[in-house]
Structures are given as structure tokens and as C-alpha cells.
Amino acid sequence: MSRRDLLKASGTTAGMALVPQLSPAQNTPSKNTFRLSLNLSTIMGQNLGFIKELEVASQAGFRSVEIWMPTLEKYIASGGTIADAKKRIADLGLTIENAIGFAQWIVDDNTTRSKGIEQLKREMGLLAELGCKRTAAPPMGATTEPGLNLKAAAERYRTILELGEQMNVIPQLEMWGHSKNLHRVADVLFVAAESGHAKARLLLDVFHIYKGGSSHESLHLVGENSIDIFHINDYVTSIKPDQIKDADRIYAGDGEAPIDKIVHALKPSAQPVVLSLELFNKQLYAQDPLVVAKTGLEKMKAVVKRVNAQYKV
């Protein structure tokens, strides 16, 4: 080999040493970054009842669901038992990812707040028995009047986080775009961080991000593993944020929300993020619930497939 050839070969080798060598995990997009779930609000308008809603979700192909506390409590009041429900859930192959409840844990009035915390404790007891490890914690009771002290809200969130840690049901701090408080991503980020609790989690929503006037670009500030559950849906921008209502939510991917960018920004890492379809659409309530659930699942799958392809999630 001539000196020139030797120098060429050495240069190539040296250059290759500067190229970062990716591990197989870095080369290959990770799998199962999202778990697809049905929030049972999506088929609530058909008045199926607790068990039938679960059966429809399972038949449609979902393996994860979010339940509603009022529906569960109505089932119990009519003679149903948690033991029977738990068995049916297992038979259907479902995981109860989260529950939607409305305890007034955040309000300023001490008496109302104490009652709210007791309600939440009772609900957590039922959920723990059922096998559900999360519950929503929206700003219920603090929605019509602005001016809630966010530091006080953070202290109150820590209180229910400590309760949830004891009961193995972690409250997810939910943002409501229609509320006068906790209606922006910045608000819930502050409250969660200020709580100073390792179990603090945010529960965000495509619709509420738009309704509350937050930019989807702010989602990059939400750290990895800060979101366990994310409510997915869509909207049309011809209905402005101050006019849009829950009933205007549509299937994910059918509207004008920057849905792919939002899903990509969730950055699942240690565990998959649960994408849960939450709709309150009266037109869908007039349809066969199984068709609605199946259609919703297929549209969610299409969103995730696009995101995986575009962003190499």
C-alpha cells in the first residue's frame, strides 16, 4: 500500500470514529409508545349503563377505558357490586385506566373542600377495590369566578396526592379550558410543580388546550412522564374558543387541530401514554355505540400511525 493509500484509509477510519454509533434502540422507533383507550363519555349518551358500556368498548377492540364515577355509583345503587364488576372487567380483557369524578377538592371554602376530600376518599376506595389506579382531579367548584390562588391550589393538590398515595389511586390534575381557573397549560404546570410531590401528573386534552387559549407549542415544556393520560379529540377552528362547547368535539383527525404535533409532543418514555378518546357529541349519541367506538379506535390508530411515521416515535 502506498503512503497516499495509507493516509486515505487512516483518514476514513478516523472520520468514522467521529460518527456517533447508534444503539439498536436508537436506530429503531420504539413500539407501543401509546395505549389507546375509550373514555366512556363517548358512548354515554346512549344510556347503556356501566357494564354494557364496558362490553361495547371491549367488543370494539379497546383494551383500556376511562370510567365515570356517576355511572359506577348508579350501577352500585341499582344493586351491582364491585366484585361482580371487577370479574366482568377481567373477563372482557379491560384495564380501567382512570376515573372521571367531580369532588370539590380545590375550592377556597373550608367546609366544601373538606366534603370534597371526603368524597374523593370514598371514590378512591371504590376505585382501588375495582383495580383503577388513577382518578381525574379537575378544578370542580372553582370554575365560574377567577382569582384562585395557585399556590393554595398547589397545597391542596399535594393534600390529595398524599391521600391518593396512601390509597394507591393517584389524582391527575386536570385542565378545564372553560374554567376561570386552571384553564391554561401554564396554570396546571405551576400547580403540579409547586405541589412538590413526585406523583403529580397532568391530565390534558386537545379540546381544552384550544378552549382555554393555550398554544400547543407549550407542550414541549411538559416533561417526560408528566402525563399518564391524555384526552384526544378534535375540533374545527370556525368555532372560536370562546364559543366552542364540549358537544362540538369530533373524532381525532377529523378536524383542524394540530393533532399530530400534539401527540408527538407528549414524549412517552418510561411507560406508554394512554390516549383516551373523550367525546360528548350528540350526533354520535344518536348512533350505534359499537359503530361509534370502532370508528373512534380506527381514527386514533391512524393518528398514531402517522405520528410514528412522521416523527419516528
JSON list of N, CA, C and O in Angstrom, two decimals, residues 67-69 72-73 76 82 86 96 98-105 115-138 156-173 197 199:
[
{"chain": "A", "resi": 67, "resn": "ILE", "atom": "N", "xyz": [-63.60, 5.27, 33.09]},
{"chain": "A", "resi": 67, "resn": "ILE", "atom": "CA", "xyz": [-64.98, 5.20, 33.56]},
{"chain": "A", "resi": 67, "resn": "ILE", "atom": "C", "xyz": [-65.38, 6.52, 34.22]},
{"chain": "A", "resi": 67, "resn": "ILE", "atom": "O", "xyz": [-64.53, 7.37, 34.50]},
{"chain": "A", "resi": 68, "resn": "TRP", "atom": "N", "xyz": [-66.66, 6.67, 34.45]},
{"chain": "A", "resi": 68, "resn": "TRP", "atom": "CA", "xyz": [-67.20, 7.86, 35.11]},
{"chain": "A", "resi": 68, "resn": "TRP", "atom": "C", "xyz": [-67.76, 7.44, 36.46]},
{"chain": "A", "resi": 68, "resn": "TRP", "atom": "O", "xyz": [-68.54, 6.49, 36.56]},
{"chain": "A", "resi": 69, "resn": "MET", "atom": "N", "xyz": [-67.41, 8.18, 37.51]},
{"chain": "A", "resi": 69, "resn": "MET", "atom": "CA", "xyz": [-67.89, 7.87, 38.85]},
{"chain": "A", "resi": 69, "resn": "MET", "atom": "C", "xyz": [-69.41, 7.89, 38.94]},
{"chain": "A", "resi": 69, "resn": "MET", "atom": "O", "xyz": [-69.98, 6.97, 39.58]},
{"chain": "A", "resi": 72, "resn": "LEU", "atom": "N", "xyz": [-70.63, 4.55, 37.64]},
{"chain": "A", "resi": 72, "resn": "LEU", "atom": "CA", "xyz": [-70.28, 3.47, 38.56]},
{"chain": "A", "resi": 72, "resn": "LEU", "atom": "C", "xyz": [-71.19, 3.49, 39.78]},
{"chain": "A", "resi": 72, "resn": "LEU", "atom": "O", "xyz": [-71.70, 2.45, 40.22]},
{"chain": "A", "resi": 73, "resn": "GLU", "atom": "N", "xyz": [-71.43, 4.67, 40.34]},
{"chain": "A", "resi": 73, "resn": "GLU", "atom": "CA", "xyz": [-72.25, 4.78, 41.53]},
{"chain": "A", "resi": 73, "resn": "GLU", "atom": "C", "xyz": [-73.72, 4.43, 41.24]},
{"chain": "A", "resi": 73, "resn": "GLU", "atom": "O", "xyz": [-74.40, 3.85, 42.10]},
{"chain": "A", "resi": 76, "resn": "ILE", "atom": "N", "xyz": [-73.86, 0.69, 41.29]},
{"chain": "A", "resi": 76, "resn": "ILE", "atom": "CA", "xyz": [-73.85, 0.17, 42.67]},
{"chain": "A", "resi": 76, "resn": "ILE", "atom": "C", "xyz": [-75.21, 0.40, 43.33]},
{"chain": "A", "resi": 76, "resn": "ILE", "atom": "O", "xyz": [-75.74, -0.48, 44.01]},
{"chain": "A", "resi": 82, "resn": "ILE", "atom": "N", "xyz": [-68.96, -4.21, 43.34]},
{"chain": "A", "resi": 82, "resn": "ILE", "atom": "CA", "xyz": [-67.60, -4.03, 42.82]},
{"chain": "A", "resi": 82, "resn": "ILE", "atom": "C", "xyz": [-66.99, -5.37, 42.45]},
{"chain": "A", "resi": 82, "resn": "ILE", "atom": "O", "xyz": [-66.31, -5.50, 41.42]},
{"chain": "A", "resi": 86, "resn": "LYS", "atom": "N", "xyz": [-65.59, -6.14, 38.82]},
{"chain": "A", "resi": 86, "resn": "LYS", "atom": "CA", "xyz": [-64.17, -6.47, 38.64]},
{"chain": "A", "resi": 86, "resn": "LYS", "atom": "C", "xyz": [-64.01, -7.77, 37.85]},
{"chain": "A", "resi": 86, "resn": "LYS", "atom": "O", "xyz": [-63.14, -7.87, 36.97]},
{"chain": "A", "resi": 96, "resn": "ILE", "atom": "N", "xyz": [-58.98, -0.60, 33.59]},
{"chain": "A", "resi": 96, "resn": "ILE", "atom": "CA", "xyz": [-59.58, 0.69, 33.91]},
{"chain": "A", "resi": 96, "resn": "ILE", "atom": "C", "xyz": [-58.44, 1.65, 34.18]},
{"chain": "A", "resi": 96, "resn": "ILE", "atom": "O", "xyz": [-57.80, 1.62, 35.24]},
{"chain": "A", "resi": 98, "resn": "ASN", "atom": "N", "xyz": [-58.46, 5.06, 34.32]},
{"chain": "A", "resi": 98, "resn": "ASN", "atom": "CA", "xyz": [-58.71, 6.31, 35.03]},
{"chain": "A", "resi": 98, "resn": "ASN", "atom": "C", "xyz": [-60.21, 6.42, 35.28]},
{"chain": "A", "resi": 98, "resn": "ASN", "atom": "O", "xyz": [-61.01, 5.75, 34.62]},
{"chain": "A", "resi": 99, "resn": "ALA", "atom": "N", "xyz": [-60.56, 7.25, 36.24]},
{"chain": "A", "resi": 99, "resn": "ALA", "atom": "CA", "xyz": [-61.97, 7.53, 36.51]},
{"chain": "A", "resi": 99, "resn": "ALA", "atom": "C", "xyz": [-62.19, 9.04, 36.47]},
{"chain": "A", "resi": 99, "resn": "ALA", "atom": "O", "xyz": [-61.31, 9.81, 36.84]},
{"chain": "A", "resi": 100, "resn": "ILE", "atom": "N", "xyz": [-63.35, 9.43, 36.00]},
{"chain": "A", "resi": 100, "resn": "ILE", "atom": "CA", "xyz": [-63.72, 10.85, 35.93]},
{"chain": "A", "resi": 100, "resn": "ILE", "atom": "C", "xyz": [-64.67, 11.14, 37.08]},
{"chain": "A", "resi": 100, "resn": "ILE", "atom": "O", "xyz": [-65.78, 10.61, 37.15]},
{"chain": "A", "resi": 101, "resn": "GLY", "atom": "N", "xyz": [-64.23, 11.99, 38.01]},
{"chain": "A", "resi": 101, "resn": "GLY", "atom": "CA", "xyz": [-65.04, 12.37, 39.16]},
{"chain": "A", "resi": 101, "resn": "GLY", "atom": "C", "xyz": [-65.03, 13.88, 39.34]},
{"chain": "A", "resi": 101, "resn": "GLY", "atom": "O", "xyz": [-64.26, 14.59, 38.69]},
{"chain": "A", "resi": 102, "resn": "PHE", "atom": "N", "xyz": [-65.85, 14.35, 40.26]},
{"chain": "A", "resi": 102, "resn": "PHE", "atom": "CA", "xyz": [-66.07, 15.80, 40.37]},
{"chain": "A", "resi": 102, "resn": "PHE", "atom": "C", "xyz": [-66.06, 16.29, 41.81]},
{"chain": "A", "resi": 102, "resn": "PHE", "atom": "O", "xyz": [-66.82, 17.17, 42.19]},
{"chain": "A", "resi": 103, "resn": "ALA", "atom": "N", "xyz": [-65.19, 15.74, 42.62]},
{"chain": "A", "resi": 103, "resn": "ALA", "atom": "CA", "xyz": [-65.06, 16.19, 44.00]},
{"chain": "A", "resi": 103, "resn": "ALA", "atom": "C", "xyz": [-64.48, 17.61, 44.05]},
{"chain": "A", "resi": 103, "resn": "ALA", "atom": "O", "xyz": [-63.56, 17.93, 43.30]},
{"chain": "A", "resi": 104, "resn": "GLN", "atom": "N", "xyz": [-65.00, 18.42, 44.95]},
{"chain": "A", "resi": 104, "resn": "GLN", "atom": "CA", "xyz": [-64.56, 19.83, 45.05]},
{"chain": "A", "resi": 104, "resn": "GLN", "atom": "C", "xyz": [-63.40, 19.95, 46.04]},
{"chain": "A", "resi": 104, "resn": "GLN", "atom": "O", "xyz": [-63.51, 20.55, 47.10]},
{"chain": "A", "resi": 105, "resn": "TRP", "atom": "N", "xyz": [-62.26, 19.42, 45.64]},
{"chain": "A", "resi": 105, "resn": "TRP", "atom": "CA", "xyz": [-61.08, 19.39, 46.50]},
{"chain": "A", "resi": 105, "resn": "TRP", "atom": "C", "xyz": [-60.28, 20.68, 46.48]},
{"chain": "A", "resi": 105, "resn": "TRP", "atom": "O", "xyz": [-59.42, 20.91, 47.35]},
{"chain": "A", "resi": 115, "resn": "LYS", "atom": "N", "xyz": [-65.60, 18.40, 52.53]},
{"chain": "A", "resi": 115, "resn": "LYS", "atom": "CA", "xyz": [-66.57, 17.45, 51.99]},
{"chain": "A", "resi": 115, "resn": "LYS", "atom": "C", "xyz": [-66.06, 16.86, 50.67]},
{"chain": "A", "resi": 115, "resn": "LYS", "atom": "O", "xyz": [-66.25, 15.67, 50.40]},
{"chain": "A", "resi": 116, "resn": "GLY", "atom": "N", "xyz": [-65.42, 17.71, 49.87]},
{"chain": "A", "resi": 116, "resn": "GLY", "atom": "CA", "xyz": [-64.87, 17.25, 48.60]},
{"chain": "A", "resi": 116, "resn": "GLY", "atom": "C", "xyz": [-63.78, 16.21, 48.79]},
{"chain": "A", "resi": 116, "resn": "GLY", "atom": "O", "xyz": [-63.72, 15.21, 48.06]},
{"chain": "A", "resi": 117, "resn": "ILE", "atom": "N", "xyz": [-62.92, 16.43, 49.78]},
{"chain": "A", "resi": 117, "resn": "ILE", "atom": "CA", "xyz": [-61.84, 15.48, 50.05]},
{"chain": "A", "resi": 117, "resn": "ILE", "atom": "C", "xyz": [-62.41, 14.16, 50.57]},
{"chain": "A", "resi": 117, "resn": "ILE", "atom": "O", "xyz": [-61.94, 13.07, 50.21]},
{"chain": "A", "resi": 118, "resn": "GLU", "atom": "N", "xyz": [-63.46, 14.24, 51.40]},
{"chain": "A", "resi": 118, "resn": "GLU", "atom": "CA", "xyz": [-64.11, 13.02, 51.88]},
{"chain": "A", "resi": 118, "resn": "GLU", "atom": "C", "xyz": [-64.76, 12.26, 50.72]},
{"chain": "A", "resi": 118, "resn": "GLU", "atom": "O", "xyz": [-64.71, 11.03, 50.66]},
{"chain": "A", "resi": 119, "resn": "GLN", "atom": "N", "xyz": [-65.38, 13.01, 49.80]},
{"chain": "A", "resi": 119, "resn": "GLN", "atom": "CA", "xyz": [-65.96, 12.37, 48.61]},
{"chain": "A", "resi": 119, "resn": "GLN", "atom": "C", "xyz": [-64.87, 11.68, 47.79]},
{"chain": "A", "resi": 119, "resn": "GLN", "atom": "O", "xyz": [-65.04, 10.53, 47.36]},
{"chain": "A", "resi": 120, "resn": "LEU", "atom": "N", "xyz": [-63.75, 12.37, 47.61]},
{"chain": "A", "resi": 120, "resn": "LEU", "atom": "CA", "xyz": [-62.64, 11.80, 46.84]},
{"chain": "A", "resi": 120, "resn": "LEU", "atom": "C", "xyz": [-62.09, 10.55, 47.52]},
{"chain": "A", "resi": 120, "resn": "LEU", "atom": "O", "xyz": [-61.77, 9.56, 46.86]},
{"chain": "A", "resi": 121, "resn": "LYS", "atom": "N", "xyz": [-62.00, 10.59, 48.85]},
{"chain": "A", "resi": 121, "resn": "LYS", "atom": "CA", "xyz": [-61.51, 9.43, 49.59]},
{"chain": "A", "resi": 121, "resn": "LYS", "atom": "C", "xyz": [-62.43, 8.23, 49.39]},
{"chain": "A", "resi": 121, "resn": "LYS", "atom": "O", "xyz": [-61.98, 7.09, 49.18]},
{"chain": "A", "resi": 122, "resn": "ARG", "atom": "N", "xyz": [-63.75, 8.48, 49.45]},
{"chain": "A", "resi": 122, "resn": "ARG", "atom": "CA", "xyz": [-64.71, 7.39, 49.25]},
{"chain": "A", "resi": 122, "resn": "ARG", "atom": "C", "xyz": [-64.59, 6.84, 47.83]},
{"chain": "A", "resi": 122, "resn": "ARG", "atom": "O", "xyz": [-64.61, 5.61, 47.62]},
{"chain": "A", "resi": 123, "resn": "GLU", "atom": "N", "xyz": [-64.48, 7.73, 46.85]},
{"chain": "A", "resi": 123, "resn": "GLU", "atom": "CA", "xyz": [-64.35, 7.30, 45.46]},
{"chain": "A", "resi": 123, "resn": "GLU", "atom": "C", "xyz": [-63.05, 6.52, 45.24]},
{"chain": "A", "resi": 123, "resn": "GLU", "atom": "O", "xyz": [-63.04, 5.49, 44.55]},
{"chain": "A", "resi": 124, "resn": "MET", "atom": "N", "xyz": [-61.97, 6.99, 45.83]},
{"chain": "A", "resi": 124, "resn": "MET", "atom": "CA", "xyz": [-60.70, 6.28, 45.71]},
{"chain": "A", "resi": 124, "resn": "MET", "atom": "C", "xyz": [-60.80, 4.87, 46.28]},
{"chain": "A", "resi": 124, "resn": "MET", "atom": "O", "xyz": [-60.19, 3.93, 45.75]},
{"chain": "A", "resi": 125, "resn": "GLY", "atom": "N", "xyz": [-61.56, 4.73, 47.37]},
{"chain": "A", "resi": 125, "resn": "GLY", "atom": "CA", "xyz": [-61.74, 3.41, 47.96]},
{"chain": "A", "resi": 125, "resn": "GLY", "atom": "C", "xyz": [-62.41, 2.46, 46.99]},
{"chain": "A", "resi": 125, "resn": "GLY", "atom": "O", "xyz": [-61.99, 1.30, 46.83]},
{"chain": "A", "resi": 126, "resn": "LEU", "atom": "N", "xyz": [-63.46, 2.94, 46.31]},
{"chain": "A", "resi": 126, "resn": "LEU", "atom": "CA", "xyz": [-64.15, 2.11, 45.31]},
{"chain": "A", "resi": 126, "resn": "LEU", "atom": "C", "xyz": [-63.22, 1.77, 44.15]},
{"chain": "A", "resi": 126, "resn": "LEU", "atom": "O", "xyz": [-63.18, 0.64, 43.68]},
{"chain": "A", "resi": 127, "resn": "LEU", "atom": "N", "xyz": [-62.47, 2.77, 43.69]},
{"chain": "A", "resi": 127, "resn": "LEU", "atom": "CA", "xyz": [-61.59, 2.57, 42.55]},
{"chain": "A", "resi": 127, "resn": "LEU", "atom": "C", "xyz": [-60.46, 1.61, 42.87]},
{"chain": "A", "resi": 127, "resn": "LEU", "atom": "O", "xyz": [-60.09, 0.76, 42.04]},
{"chain": "A", "resi": 128, "resn": "ALA", "atom": "N", "xyz": [-59.90, 1.73, 44.06]},
{"chain": "A", "resi": 128, "resn": "ALA", "atom": "CA", "xyz": [-58.83, 0.81, 44.46]},
{"chain": "A", "resi": 128, "resn": "ALA", "atom": "C", "xyz": [-59.34, -0.62, 44.49]},
{"chain": "A", "resi": 128, "resn": "ALA", "atom": "O", "xyz": [-58.66, -1.55, 44.04]},
{"chain": "A", "resi": 129, "resn": "GLU", "atom": "N", "xyz": [-60.56, -0.79, 44.99]},
{"chain": "A", "resi": 129, "resn": "GLU", "atom": "CA", "xyz": [-61.17, -2.12, 45.03]},
{"chain": "A", "resi": 129, "resn": "GLU", "atom": "C", "xyz": [-61.42, -2.65, 43.62]},
{"chain": "A", "resi": 129, "resn": "GLU", "atom": "O", "xyz": [-61.29, -3.85, 43.35]},
{"chain": "A", "resi": 130, "resn": "LEU", "atom": "N", "xyz": [-61.73, -1.73, 42.71]},
{"chain": "A", "resi": 130, "resn": "LEU", "atom": "CA", "xyz": [-62.02, -2.10, 41.32]},
{"chain": "A", "resi": 130, "resn": "LEU", "atom": "C", "xyz": [-60.75, -2.39, 40.53]},
{"chain": "A", "resi": 130, "resn": "LEU", "atom": "O", "xyz": [-60.78, -3.07, 39.51]},
{"chain": "A", "resi": 131, "resn": "GLY", "atom": "N", "xyz": [-59.62, -1.84, 41.01]},
{"chain": "A", "resi": 131, "resn": "GLY", "atom": "CA", "xyz": [-58.35, -2.03, 40.30]},
{"chain": "A", "resi": 131, "resn": "GLY", "atom": "C", "xyz": [-57.93, -0.85, 39.46]},
{"chain": "A", "resi": 131, "resn": "GLY", "atom": "O", "xyz": [-57.00, -0.96, 38.66]},
{"chain": "A", "resi": 132, "resn": "CYS", "atom": "N", "xyz": [-58.59, 0.29, 39.65]},
{"chain": "A", "resi": 132, "resn": "CYS", "atom": "CA", "xyz": [-58.24, 1.52, 38.92]},
{"chain": "A", "resi": 132, "resn": "CYS", "atom": "C", "xyz": [-57.26, 2.32, 39.75]},
{"chain": "A", "resi": 132, "resn": "CYS", "atom": "O", "xyz": [-57.52, 2.61, 40.92]},
{"chain": "A", "resi": 133, "resn": "LYS", "atom": "N", "xyz": [-56.15, 2.74, 39.15]},
{"chain": "A", "resi": 133, "resn": "LYS", "atom": "CA", "xyz": [-55.07, 3.38, 39.90]},
{"chain": "A", "resi": 133, "resn": "LYS", "atom": "C", "xyz": [-54.99, 4.89, 39.69]},
{"chain": "A", "resi": 133, "resn": "LYS", "atom": "O", "xyz": [-54.06, 5.54, 40.18]},
{"chain": "A", "resi": 134, "resn": "ARG", "atom": "N", "xyz": [-55.97, 5.46, 38.98]},
{"chain": "A", "resi": 134, "resn": "ARG", "atom": "CA", "xyz": [-55.94, 6.92, 38.74]},
{"chain": "A", "resi": 134, "resn": "ARG", "atom": "C", "xyz": [-57.35, 7.48, 38.82]},
{"chain": "A", "resi": 134, "resn": "ARG", "atom": "O", "xyz": [-58.33, 6.79, 38.54]},
{"chain": "A", "resi": 135, "resn": "THR", "atom": "N", "xyz": [-57.43, 8.78, 39.15]},
{"chain": "A", "resi": 135, "resn": "THR", "atom": "CA", "xyz": [-58.70, 9.48, 39.06]},
{"chain": "A", "resi": 135, "resn": "THR", "atom": "C", "xyz": [-58.44, 10.93, 38.66]},
{"chain": "A", "resi": 135, "resn": "THR", "atom": "O", "xyz": [-57.39, 11.49, 39.00]},
{"chain": "A", "resi": 136, "resn": "ALA", "atom": "N", "xyz": [-59.35, 11.50, 37.92]},
{"chain": "A", "resi": 136, "resn": "ALA", "atom": "CA", "xyz": [-59.21, 12.89, 37.48]},
{"chain": "A", "resi": 136, "resn": "ALA", "atom": "C", "xyz": [-59.41, 13.83, 38.67]},
{"chain": "A", "resi": 136, "resn": "ALA", "atom": "O", "xyz": [-60.23, 13.57, 39.55]},
{"chain": "A", "resi": 137, "resn": "ALA", "atom": "N", "xyz": [-58.66, 14.93, 38.66]},
{"chain": "A", "resi": 137, "resn": "ALA", "atom": "CA", "xyz": [-58.81, 15.96, 39.69]},
{"chain": "A", "resi": 137, "resn": "ALA", "atom": "C", "xyz": [-58.96, 17.31, 39.00]},
{"chain": "A", "resi": 137, "resn": "ALA", "atom": "O", "xyz": [-58.01, 18.10, 38.91]},
{"chain": "A", "resi": 138, "resn": "PRO", "atom": "N", "xyz": [-60.16, 17.61, 38.48]},
{"chain": "A", "resi": 138, "resn": "PRO", "atom": "CA", "xyz": [-60.39, 18.89, 37.80]},
{"chain": "A", "resi": 138, "resn": "PRO", "atom": "C", "xyz": [-60.66, 20.00, 38.82]},
{"chain": "A", "resi": 138, "resn": "PRO", "atom": "O", "xyz": [-60.89, 19.71, 40.01]},
{"chain": "A", "resi": 156, "resn": "ARG", "atom": "N", "xyz": [-53.30, 22.24, 48.05]},
{"chain": "A", "resi": 156, "resn": "ARG", "atom": "CA", "xyz": [-54.48, 21.37, 48.07]},
{"chain": "A", "resi": 156, "resn": "ARG", "atom": "C", "xyz": [-54.27, 20.15, 47.17]},
{"chain": "A", "resi": 156, "resn": "ARG", "atom": "O", "xyz": [-54.73, 19.05, 47.50]},
{"chain": "A", "resi": 157, "resn": "TYR", "atom": "N", "xyz": [-53.57, 20.36, 46.06]},
{"chain": "A", "resi": 157, "resn": "TYR", "atom": "CA", "xyz": [-53.27, 19.22, 45.20]},
{"chain": "A", "resi": 157, "resn": "TYR", "atom": "C", "xyz": [-52.33, 18.26, 45.92]},
{"chain": "A", "resi": 157, "resn": "TYR", "atom": "O", "xyz": [-52.50, 17.04, 45.85]},
{"chain": "A", "resi": 158, "resn": "ARG", "atom": "N", "xyz": [-51.36, 18.79, 46.64]},
{"chain": "A", "resi": 158, "resn": "ARG", "atom": "CA", "xyz": [-50.46, 17.91, 47.39]},
{"chain": "A", "resi": 158, "resn": "ARG", "atom": "C", "xyz": [-51.23, 17.10, 48.43]},
{"chain": "A", "resi": 158, "resn": "ARG", "atom": "O", "xyz": [-50.95, 15.91, 48.63]},
{"chain": "A", "resi": 159, "resn": "THR", "atom": "N", "xyz": [-52.22, 17.73, 49.05]},
{"chain": "A", "resi": 159, "resn": "THR", "atom": "CA", "xyz": [-53.03, 17.02, 50.05]},
{"chain": "A", "resi": 159, "resn": "THR", "atom": "C", "xyz": [-53.70, 15.80, 49.44]},
{"chain": "A", "resi": 159, "resn": "THR", "atom": "O", "xyz": [-53.68, 14.71, 50.02]},
{"chain": "A", "resi": 160, "resn": "ILE", "atom": "N", "xyz": [-54.30, 15.96, 48.27]},
{"chain": "A", "resi": 160, "resn": "ILE", "atom": "CA", "xyz": [-55.00, 14.80, 47.68]},
{"chain": "A", "resi": 160, "resn": "ILE", "atom": "C", "xyz": [-54.01, 13.82, 47.04]},
{"chain": "A", "resi": 160, "resn": "ILE", "atom": "O", "xyz": [-54.32, 12.64, 46.92]},
{"chain": "A", "resi": 161, "resn": "LEU", "atom": "N", "xyz": [-52.83, 14.30, 46.66]},
{"chain": "A", "resi": 161, "resn": "LEU", "atom": "CA", "xyz": [-51.80, 13.38, 46.19]},
{"chain": "A", "resi": 161, "resn": "LEU", "atom": "C", "xyz": [-51.34, 12.47, 47.32]},
{"chain": "A", "resi": 161, "resn": "LEU", "atom": "O", "xyz": [-51.14, 11.26, 47.13]},
{"chain": "A", "resi": 162, "resn": "GLU", "atom": "N", "xyz": [-51.17, 13.04, 48.51]},
{"chain": "A", "resi": 162, "resn": "GLU", "atom": "CA", "xyz": [-50.76, 12.24, 49.66]},
{"chain": "A", "resi": 162, "resn": "GLU", "atom": "C", "xyz": [-51.84, 11.22, 50.01]},
{"chain": "A", "resi": 162, "resn": "GLU", "atom": "O", "xyz": [-51.55, 10.07, 50.34]},
{"chain": "A", "resi": 163, "resn": "LEU", "atom": "N", "xyz": [-53.11, 11.65, 49.92]},
{"chain": "A", "resi": 163, "resn": "LEU", "atom": "CA", "xyz": [-54.22, 10.73, 50.14]},
{"chain": "A", "resi": 163, "resn": "LEU", "atom": "C", "xyz": [-54.22, 9.62, 49.09]},
{"chain": "A", "resi": 163, "resn": "LEU", "atom": "O", "xyz": [-54.36, 8.43, 49.41]},
{"chain": "A", "resi": 164, "resn": "GLY", "atom": "N", "xyz": [-54.02, 10.02, 47.85]},
{"chain": "A", "resi": 164, "resn": "GLY", "atom": "CA", "xyz": [-54.00, 9.05, 46.76]},
{"chain": "A", "resi": 164, "resn": "GLY", "atom": "C", "xyz": [-52.86, 8.07, 46.87]},
{"chain": "A", "resi": 164, "resn": "GLY", "atom": "O", "xyz": [-53.00, 6.88, 46.54]},
{"chain": "A", "resi": 165, "resn": "GLU", "atom": "N", "xyz": [-51.72, 8.54, 47.35]},
{"chain": "A", "resi": 165, "resn": "GLU", "atom": "CA", "xyz": [-50.57, 7.65, 47.52]},
{"chain": "A", "resi": 165, "resn": "GLU", "atom": "C", "xyz": [-50.87, 6.58, 48.57]},
{"chain": "A", "resi": 165, "resn": "GLU", "atom": "O", "xyz": [-50.51, 5.42, 48.41]},
{"chain": "A", "resi": 166, "resn": "GLN", "atom": "N", "xyz": [-51.58, 6.98, 49.62]},
{"chain": "A", "resi": 166, "resn": "GLN", "atom": "CA", "xyz": [-51.96, 6.02, 50.67]},
{"chain": "A", "resi": 166, "resn": "GLN", "atom": "C", "xyz": [-52.94, 4.97, 50.13]},
{"chain": "A", "resi": 166, "resn": "GLN", "atom": "O", "xyz": [-52.89, 3.81, 50.51]},
{"chain": "A", "resi": 167, "resn": "MET", "atom": "N", "xyz": [-53.83, 5.42, 49.22]},
{"chain": "A", "resi": 167, "resn": "MET", "atom": "CA", "xyz": [-54.90, 4.55, 48.73]},
{"chain": "A", "resi": 167, "resn": "MET", "atom": "C", "xyz": [-54.59, 3.89, 47.40]},
{"chain": "A", "resi": 167, "resn": "MET", "atom": "O", "xyz": [-55.39, 3.15, 46.84]},
{"chain": "A", "resi": 168, "resn": "ASN", "atom": "N", "xyz": [-53.40, 4.22, 46.84]},
{"chain": "A", "resi": 168, "resn": "ASN", "atom": "CA", "xyz": [-52.95, 3.65, 45.57]},
{"chain": "A", "resi": 168, "resn": "ASN", "atom": "C", "xyz": [-53.85, 4.05, 44.40]},
{"chain": "A", "resi": 168, "resn": "ASN", "atom": "O", "xyz": [-54.07, 3.27, 43.48]},
{"chain": "A", "resi": 169, "resn": "VAL", "atom": "N", "xyz": [-54.37, 5.27, 44.46]},
{"chain": "A", "resi": 169, "resn": "VAL", "atom": "CA", "xyz": [-55.15, 5.85, 43.36]},
{"chain": "A", "resi": 169, "resn": "VAL", "atom": "C", "xyz": [-54.68, 7.29, 43.21]},
{"chain": "A", "resi": 169, "resn": "VAL", "atom": "O", "xyz": [-54.99, 8.13, 44.06]},
{"chain": "A", "resi": 170, "resn": "ILE", "atom": "N", "xyz": [-53.93, 7.58, 42.16]},
{"chain": "A", "resi": 170, "resn": "ILE", "atom": "CA", "xyz": [-53.26, 8.88, 42.05]},
{"chain": "A", "resi": 170, "resn": "ILE", "atom": "C", "xyz": [-54.13, 9.89, 41.29]},
{"chain": "A", "resi": 170, "resn": "ILE", "atom": "O", "xyz": [-54.52, 9.66, 40.14]},
{"chain": "A", "resi": 171, "resn": "PRO", "atom": "N", "xyz": [-54.45, 11.05, 41.91]},
{"chain": "A", "resi": 171, "resn": "PRO", "atom": "CA", "xyz": [-55.24, 12.07, 41.23]},
{"chain": "A", "resi": 171, "resn": "PRO", "atom": "C", "xyz": [-54.43, 12.77, 40.13]},
{"chain": "A", "resi": 171, "resn": "PRO", "atom": "O", "xyz": [-53.30, 13.19, 40.37]},
{"chain": "A", "resi": 172, "resn": "GLN", "atom": "N", "xyz": [-55.03, 12.87, 38.96]},
{"chain": "A", "resi": 172, "resn": "GLN", "atom": "CA", "xyz": [-54.40, 13.50, 37.81]},
{"chain": "A", "resi": 172, "resn": "GLN", "atom": "C", "xyz": [-54.94, 14.93, 37.69]},
{"chain": "A", "resi": 172, "resn": "GLN", "atom": "O", "xyz": [-56.15, 15.12, 37.49]},
{"chain": "A", "resi": 173, "resn": "LEU", "atom": "N", "xyz": [-54.09, 15.91, 37.80]},
{"chain": "A", "resi": 173, "resn": "LEU", "atom": "CA", "xyz": [-54.53, 17.32, 37.79]},
{"chain": "A", "resi": 173, "resn": "LEU", "atom": "C", "xyz": [-55.06, 17.68, 36.41]},
{"chain": "A", "resi": 173, "resn": "LEU", "atom": "O", "xyz": [-54.30, 17.75, 35.44]},
{"chain": "A", "resi": 197, "resn": "HIS", "atom": "N", "xyz": [-44.62, 17.15, 44.76]},
{"chain": "A", "resi": 197, "resn": "HIS", "atom": "CA", "xyz": [-44.88, 15.73, 45.01]},
{"chain": "A", "resi": 197, "resn": "HIS", "atom": "C", "xyz": [-44.49, 14.93, 43.78]},
{"chain": "A", "resi": 197, "resn": "HIS", "atom": "O", "xyz": [-44.84, 15.27, 42.65]},
{"chain": "A", "resi": 199, "resn": "LYS", "atom": "N", "xyz": [-45.54, 12.22, 42.61]},
{"chain": "A", "resi": 199, "resn": "LYS", "atom": "CA", "xyz": [-46.64, 11.55, 41.90]},
{"chain": "A", "resi": 199, "resn": "LYS", "atom": "C", "xyz": [-47.50, 12.52, 41.11]},
{"chain": "A", "resi": 199, "resn": "LYS", "atom": "O", "xyz": [-48.46, 12.10, 40.45]}
]
